[in-house]
mmCIF file of C-alpha atoms in Angstrom:
data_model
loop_
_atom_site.group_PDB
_atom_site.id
_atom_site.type_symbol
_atom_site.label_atom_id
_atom_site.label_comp_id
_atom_site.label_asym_id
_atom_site.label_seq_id
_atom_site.Cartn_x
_atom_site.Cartn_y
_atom_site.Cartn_z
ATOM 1 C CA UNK L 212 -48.112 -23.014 -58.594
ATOM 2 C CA UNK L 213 -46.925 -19.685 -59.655
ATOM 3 C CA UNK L 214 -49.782 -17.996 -57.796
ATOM 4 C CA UNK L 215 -48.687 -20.018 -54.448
ATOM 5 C CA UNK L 216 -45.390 -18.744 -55.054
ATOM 6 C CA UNK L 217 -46.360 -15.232 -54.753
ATOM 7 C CA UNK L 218 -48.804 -15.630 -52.533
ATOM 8 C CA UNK L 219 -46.172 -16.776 -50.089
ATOM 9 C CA UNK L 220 -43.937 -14.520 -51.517
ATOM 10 C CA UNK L 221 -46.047 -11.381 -50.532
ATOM 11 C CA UNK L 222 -47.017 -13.182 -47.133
ATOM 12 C CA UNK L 223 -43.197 -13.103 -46.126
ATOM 13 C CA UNK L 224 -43.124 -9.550 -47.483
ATOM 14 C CA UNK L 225 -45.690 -8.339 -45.582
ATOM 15 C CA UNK L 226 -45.139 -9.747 -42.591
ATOM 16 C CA UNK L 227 -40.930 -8.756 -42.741
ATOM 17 C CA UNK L 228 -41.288 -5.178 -44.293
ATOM 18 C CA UNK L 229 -42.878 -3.903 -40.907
ATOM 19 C CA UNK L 230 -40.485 -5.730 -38.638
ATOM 20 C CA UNK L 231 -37.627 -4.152 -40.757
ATOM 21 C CA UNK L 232 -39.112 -0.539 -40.959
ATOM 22 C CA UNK L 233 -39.883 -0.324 -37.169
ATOM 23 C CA UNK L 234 -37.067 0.649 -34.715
ATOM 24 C CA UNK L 235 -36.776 -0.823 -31.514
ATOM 25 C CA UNK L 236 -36.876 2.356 -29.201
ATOM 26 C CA UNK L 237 -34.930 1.706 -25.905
ATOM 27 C CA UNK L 238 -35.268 3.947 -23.216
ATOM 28 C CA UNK L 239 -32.992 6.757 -22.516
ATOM 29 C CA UNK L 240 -31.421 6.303 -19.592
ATOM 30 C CA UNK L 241 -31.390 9.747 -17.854
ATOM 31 C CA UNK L 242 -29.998 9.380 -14.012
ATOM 32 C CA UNK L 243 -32.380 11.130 -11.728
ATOM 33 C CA UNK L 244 -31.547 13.643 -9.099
ATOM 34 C CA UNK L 245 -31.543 11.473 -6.086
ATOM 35 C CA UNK L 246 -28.632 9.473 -8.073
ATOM 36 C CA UNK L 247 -26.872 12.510 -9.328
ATOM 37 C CA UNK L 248 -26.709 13.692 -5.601
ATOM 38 C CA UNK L 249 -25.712 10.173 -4.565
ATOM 39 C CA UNK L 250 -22.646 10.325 -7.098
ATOM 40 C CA UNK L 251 -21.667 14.156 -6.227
ATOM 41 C CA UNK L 252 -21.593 13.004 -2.708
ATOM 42 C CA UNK L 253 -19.331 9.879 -2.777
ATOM 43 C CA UNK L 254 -15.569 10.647 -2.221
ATOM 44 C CA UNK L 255 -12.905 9.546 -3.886
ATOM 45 C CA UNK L 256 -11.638 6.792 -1.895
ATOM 46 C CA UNK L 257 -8.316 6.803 -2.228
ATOM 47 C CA UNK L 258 -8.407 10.672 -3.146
ATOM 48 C CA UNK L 259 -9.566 11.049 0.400
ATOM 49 C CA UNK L 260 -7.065 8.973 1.924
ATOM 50 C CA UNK L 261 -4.324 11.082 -0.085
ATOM 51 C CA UNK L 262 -6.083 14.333 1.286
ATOM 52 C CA UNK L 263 -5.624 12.746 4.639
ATOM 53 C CA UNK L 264 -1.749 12.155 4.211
ATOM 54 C CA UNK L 265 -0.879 15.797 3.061
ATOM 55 C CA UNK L 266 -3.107 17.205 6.081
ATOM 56 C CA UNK L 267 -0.804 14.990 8.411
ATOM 57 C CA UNK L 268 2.105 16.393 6.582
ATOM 58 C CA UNK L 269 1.251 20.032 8.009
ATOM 59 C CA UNK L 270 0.449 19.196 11.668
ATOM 60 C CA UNK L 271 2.947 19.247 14.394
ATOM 61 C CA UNK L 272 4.455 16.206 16.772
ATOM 62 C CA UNK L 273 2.030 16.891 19.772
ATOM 63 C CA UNK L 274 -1.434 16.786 16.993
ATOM 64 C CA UNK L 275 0.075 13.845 15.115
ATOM 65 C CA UNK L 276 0.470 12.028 18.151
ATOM 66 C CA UNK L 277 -3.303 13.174 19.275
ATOM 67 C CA UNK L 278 -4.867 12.078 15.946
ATOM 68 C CA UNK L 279 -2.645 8.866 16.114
ATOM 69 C CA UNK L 280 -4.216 8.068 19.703
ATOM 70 C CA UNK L 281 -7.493 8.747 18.267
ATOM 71 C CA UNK L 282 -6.842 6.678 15.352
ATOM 72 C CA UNK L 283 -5.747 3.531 17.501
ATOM 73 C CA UNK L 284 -8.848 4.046 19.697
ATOM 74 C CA UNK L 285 -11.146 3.992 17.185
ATOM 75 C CA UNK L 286 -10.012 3.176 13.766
ATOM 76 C CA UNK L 287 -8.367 -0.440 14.871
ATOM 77 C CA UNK L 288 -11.611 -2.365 15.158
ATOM 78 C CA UNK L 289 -13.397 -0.849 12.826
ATOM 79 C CA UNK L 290 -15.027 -2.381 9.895
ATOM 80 C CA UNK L 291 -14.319 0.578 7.442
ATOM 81 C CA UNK L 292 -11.940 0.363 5.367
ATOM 82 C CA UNK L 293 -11.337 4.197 5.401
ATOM 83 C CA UNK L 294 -10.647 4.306 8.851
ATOM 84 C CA UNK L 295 -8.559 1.669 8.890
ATOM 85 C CA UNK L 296 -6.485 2.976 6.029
ATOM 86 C CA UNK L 297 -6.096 6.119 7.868
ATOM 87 C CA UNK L 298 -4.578 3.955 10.943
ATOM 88 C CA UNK L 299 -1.958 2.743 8.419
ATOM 89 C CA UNK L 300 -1.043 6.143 7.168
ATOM 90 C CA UNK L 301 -0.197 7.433 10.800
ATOM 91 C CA UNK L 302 1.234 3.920 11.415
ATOM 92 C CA UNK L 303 3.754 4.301 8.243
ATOM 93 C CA UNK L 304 4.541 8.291 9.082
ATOM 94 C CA UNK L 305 8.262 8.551 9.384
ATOM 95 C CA UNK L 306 10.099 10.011 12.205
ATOM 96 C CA UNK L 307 7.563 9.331 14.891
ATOM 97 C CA UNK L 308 7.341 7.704 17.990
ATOM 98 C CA UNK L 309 4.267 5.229 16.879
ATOM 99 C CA UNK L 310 5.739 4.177 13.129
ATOM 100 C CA UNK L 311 5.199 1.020 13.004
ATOM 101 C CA UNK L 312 5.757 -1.267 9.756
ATOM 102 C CA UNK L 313 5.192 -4.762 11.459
ATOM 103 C CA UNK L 314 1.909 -2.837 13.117
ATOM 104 C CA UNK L 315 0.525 -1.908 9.596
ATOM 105 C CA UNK L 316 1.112 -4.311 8.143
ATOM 106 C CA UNK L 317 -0.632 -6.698 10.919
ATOM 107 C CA UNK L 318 -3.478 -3.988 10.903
ATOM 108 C CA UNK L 319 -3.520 -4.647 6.912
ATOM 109 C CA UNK L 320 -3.527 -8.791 6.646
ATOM 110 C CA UNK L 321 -5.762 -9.432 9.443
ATOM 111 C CA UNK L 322 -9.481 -7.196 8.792
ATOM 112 C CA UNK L 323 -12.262 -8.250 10.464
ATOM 113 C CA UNK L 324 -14.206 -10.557 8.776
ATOM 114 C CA UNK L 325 -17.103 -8.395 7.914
ATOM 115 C CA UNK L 326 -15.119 -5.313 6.686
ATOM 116 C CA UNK L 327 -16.672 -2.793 3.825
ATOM 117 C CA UNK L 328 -14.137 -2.097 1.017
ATOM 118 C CA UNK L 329 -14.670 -1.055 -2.206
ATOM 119 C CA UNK L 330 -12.214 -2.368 -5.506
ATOM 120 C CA UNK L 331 -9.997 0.863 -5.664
ATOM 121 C CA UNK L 332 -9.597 0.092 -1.711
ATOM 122 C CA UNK L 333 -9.413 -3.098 -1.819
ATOM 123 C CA UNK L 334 -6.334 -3.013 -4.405
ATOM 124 C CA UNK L 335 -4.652 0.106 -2.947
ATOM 125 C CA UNK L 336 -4.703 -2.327 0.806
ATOM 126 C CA UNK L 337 -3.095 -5.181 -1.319
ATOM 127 C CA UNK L 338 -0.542 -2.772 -2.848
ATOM 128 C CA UNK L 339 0.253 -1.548 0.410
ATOM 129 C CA UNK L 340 0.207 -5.408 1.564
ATOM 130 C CA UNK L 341 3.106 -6.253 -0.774
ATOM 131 C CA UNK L 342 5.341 -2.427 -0.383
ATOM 132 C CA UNK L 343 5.573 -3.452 3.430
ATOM 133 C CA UNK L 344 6.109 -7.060 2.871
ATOM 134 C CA UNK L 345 9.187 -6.102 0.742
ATOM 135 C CA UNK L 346 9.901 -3.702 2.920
ATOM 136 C CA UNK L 347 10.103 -5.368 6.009
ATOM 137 C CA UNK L 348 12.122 -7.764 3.832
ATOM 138 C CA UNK L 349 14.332 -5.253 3.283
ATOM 139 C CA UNK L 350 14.746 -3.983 6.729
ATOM 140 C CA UNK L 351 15.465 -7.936 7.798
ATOM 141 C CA UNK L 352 18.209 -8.177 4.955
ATOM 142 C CA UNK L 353 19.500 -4.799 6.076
ATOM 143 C CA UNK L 354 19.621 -6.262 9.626
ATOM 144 C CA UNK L 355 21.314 -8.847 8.775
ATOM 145 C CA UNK L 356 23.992 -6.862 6.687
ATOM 146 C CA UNK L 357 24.840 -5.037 9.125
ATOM 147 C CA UNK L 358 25.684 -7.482 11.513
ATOM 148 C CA UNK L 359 27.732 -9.423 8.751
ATOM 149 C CA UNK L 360 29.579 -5.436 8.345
ATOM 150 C CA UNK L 361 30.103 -5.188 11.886
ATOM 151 C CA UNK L 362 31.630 -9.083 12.339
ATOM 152 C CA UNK L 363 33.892 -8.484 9.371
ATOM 153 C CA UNK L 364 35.139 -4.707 10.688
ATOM 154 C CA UNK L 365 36.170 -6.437 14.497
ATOM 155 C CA UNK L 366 38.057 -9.128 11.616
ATOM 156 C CA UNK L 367 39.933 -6.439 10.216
ATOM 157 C CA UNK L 368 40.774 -4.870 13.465
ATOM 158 C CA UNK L 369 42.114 -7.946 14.560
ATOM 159 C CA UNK L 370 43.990 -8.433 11.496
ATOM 160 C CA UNK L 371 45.443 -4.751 11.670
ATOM 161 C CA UNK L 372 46.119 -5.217 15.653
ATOM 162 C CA UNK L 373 48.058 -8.246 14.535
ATOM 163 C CA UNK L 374 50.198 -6.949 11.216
ATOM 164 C CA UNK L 375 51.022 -3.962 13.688
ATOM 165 C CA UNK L 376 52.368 -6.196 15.944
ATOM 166 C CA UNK L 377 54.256 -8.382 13.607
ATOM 167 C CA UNK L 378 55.781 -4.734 12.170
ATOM 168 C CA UNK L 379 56.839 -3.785 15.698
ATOM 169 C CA UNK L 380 58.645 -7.329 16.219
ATOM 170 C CA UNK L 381 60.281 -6.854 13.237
ATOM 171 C CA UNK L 382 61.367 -3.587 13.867
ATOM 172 C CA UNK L 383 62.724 -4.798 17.451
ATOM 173 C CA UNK L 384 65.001 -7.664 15.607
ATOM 174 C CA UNK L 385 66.271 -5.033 13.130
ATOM 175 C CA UNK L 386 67.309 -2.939 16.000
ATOM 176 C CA UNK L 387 68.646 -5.880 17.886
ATOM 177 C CA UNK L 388 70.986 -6.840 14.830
ATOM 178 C CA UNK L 389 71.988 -3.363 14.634
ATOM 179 C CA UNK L 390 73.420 -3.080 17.622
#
């Protein structure tokens, strides 16, 4: 029995002390060229697009309207995200004749169905999604402020019109008594 015992004992020992003294060698994983080049020459999505805004920033009426033209003609349909984020950017430009919040954000919440977008894209379009929701929000509340302003000013010139009036009647009767 004792000899068994060892007998199995040095069987398991044999058979584990290899499987513990070898290493499992994995491959390193070493990109080739072809992806290094393929890495190098992917842009920054939403660097790009931020390249894009502060090269509109330096152009003049007549080229933003030029590059907003071309943007509508071709960026509009298209199934780039990119392109159409560019479209919103000259869409959301302030102080020009083509800004456009309910445009972008139409241009925004209806893609074509078999547009390319990547995740940064994709969340940047649903942050812009939700800015021009609240702003156009905003722009409806300040609407309706301002109509509410202008109702109650007409109130108080009415009011003033009419405490004017009762001042002059009463300084009538005080000169009517005085005499």
């Amino acid at each position: 029995m004792k000899t068994i015992c060892k007998l199995l004992a040095g069987l398991i020992l044999i058979t584990t002390l290899p499987g513990c003294m070898r290493t499992l060698v994995q491959p390193v994983h070493q990109p080739s060229e072809h992806m290094e080049t393929r890495i190098i020459q992917e842009p920054d999505d939403l660097g790009e697009l931020m390249r894009y805004y502060s090269a509109l920033q330096d152009k003049s009426k007549s080229e933003l309207i030029e590059e907003y033209q071309y943007a509508n003609s071709h960026y509009r349909d298209s199934i780039d995200a990119h392109q159409r984020l560019k479209l919103l950017i000259l869409l959301l430009l302030p102080d020009t004749g083509f800004q456009s919040t309910r445009a972008a954000l139409d241009l925004m919440e209806n893609p074509p169905e078999q547009i390319e977008s990547t995740p940064a894209t994709t969340a940047f379009q649903n942050l812009l999604i939700l800015l021009l929701k609240q702003q156009r929000a905003a722009n409806f509340k300040i609407r309706s402020l301002s109509v509410k302003l202008r109702t109650t000013e007409a109130e108080v010139k009415t009011l003033q019109d009419k405490i004017n009036a009762i001042k002059n009647i009463e300084k009538h009767f005080m000169r009517k008594s005085a005499f």
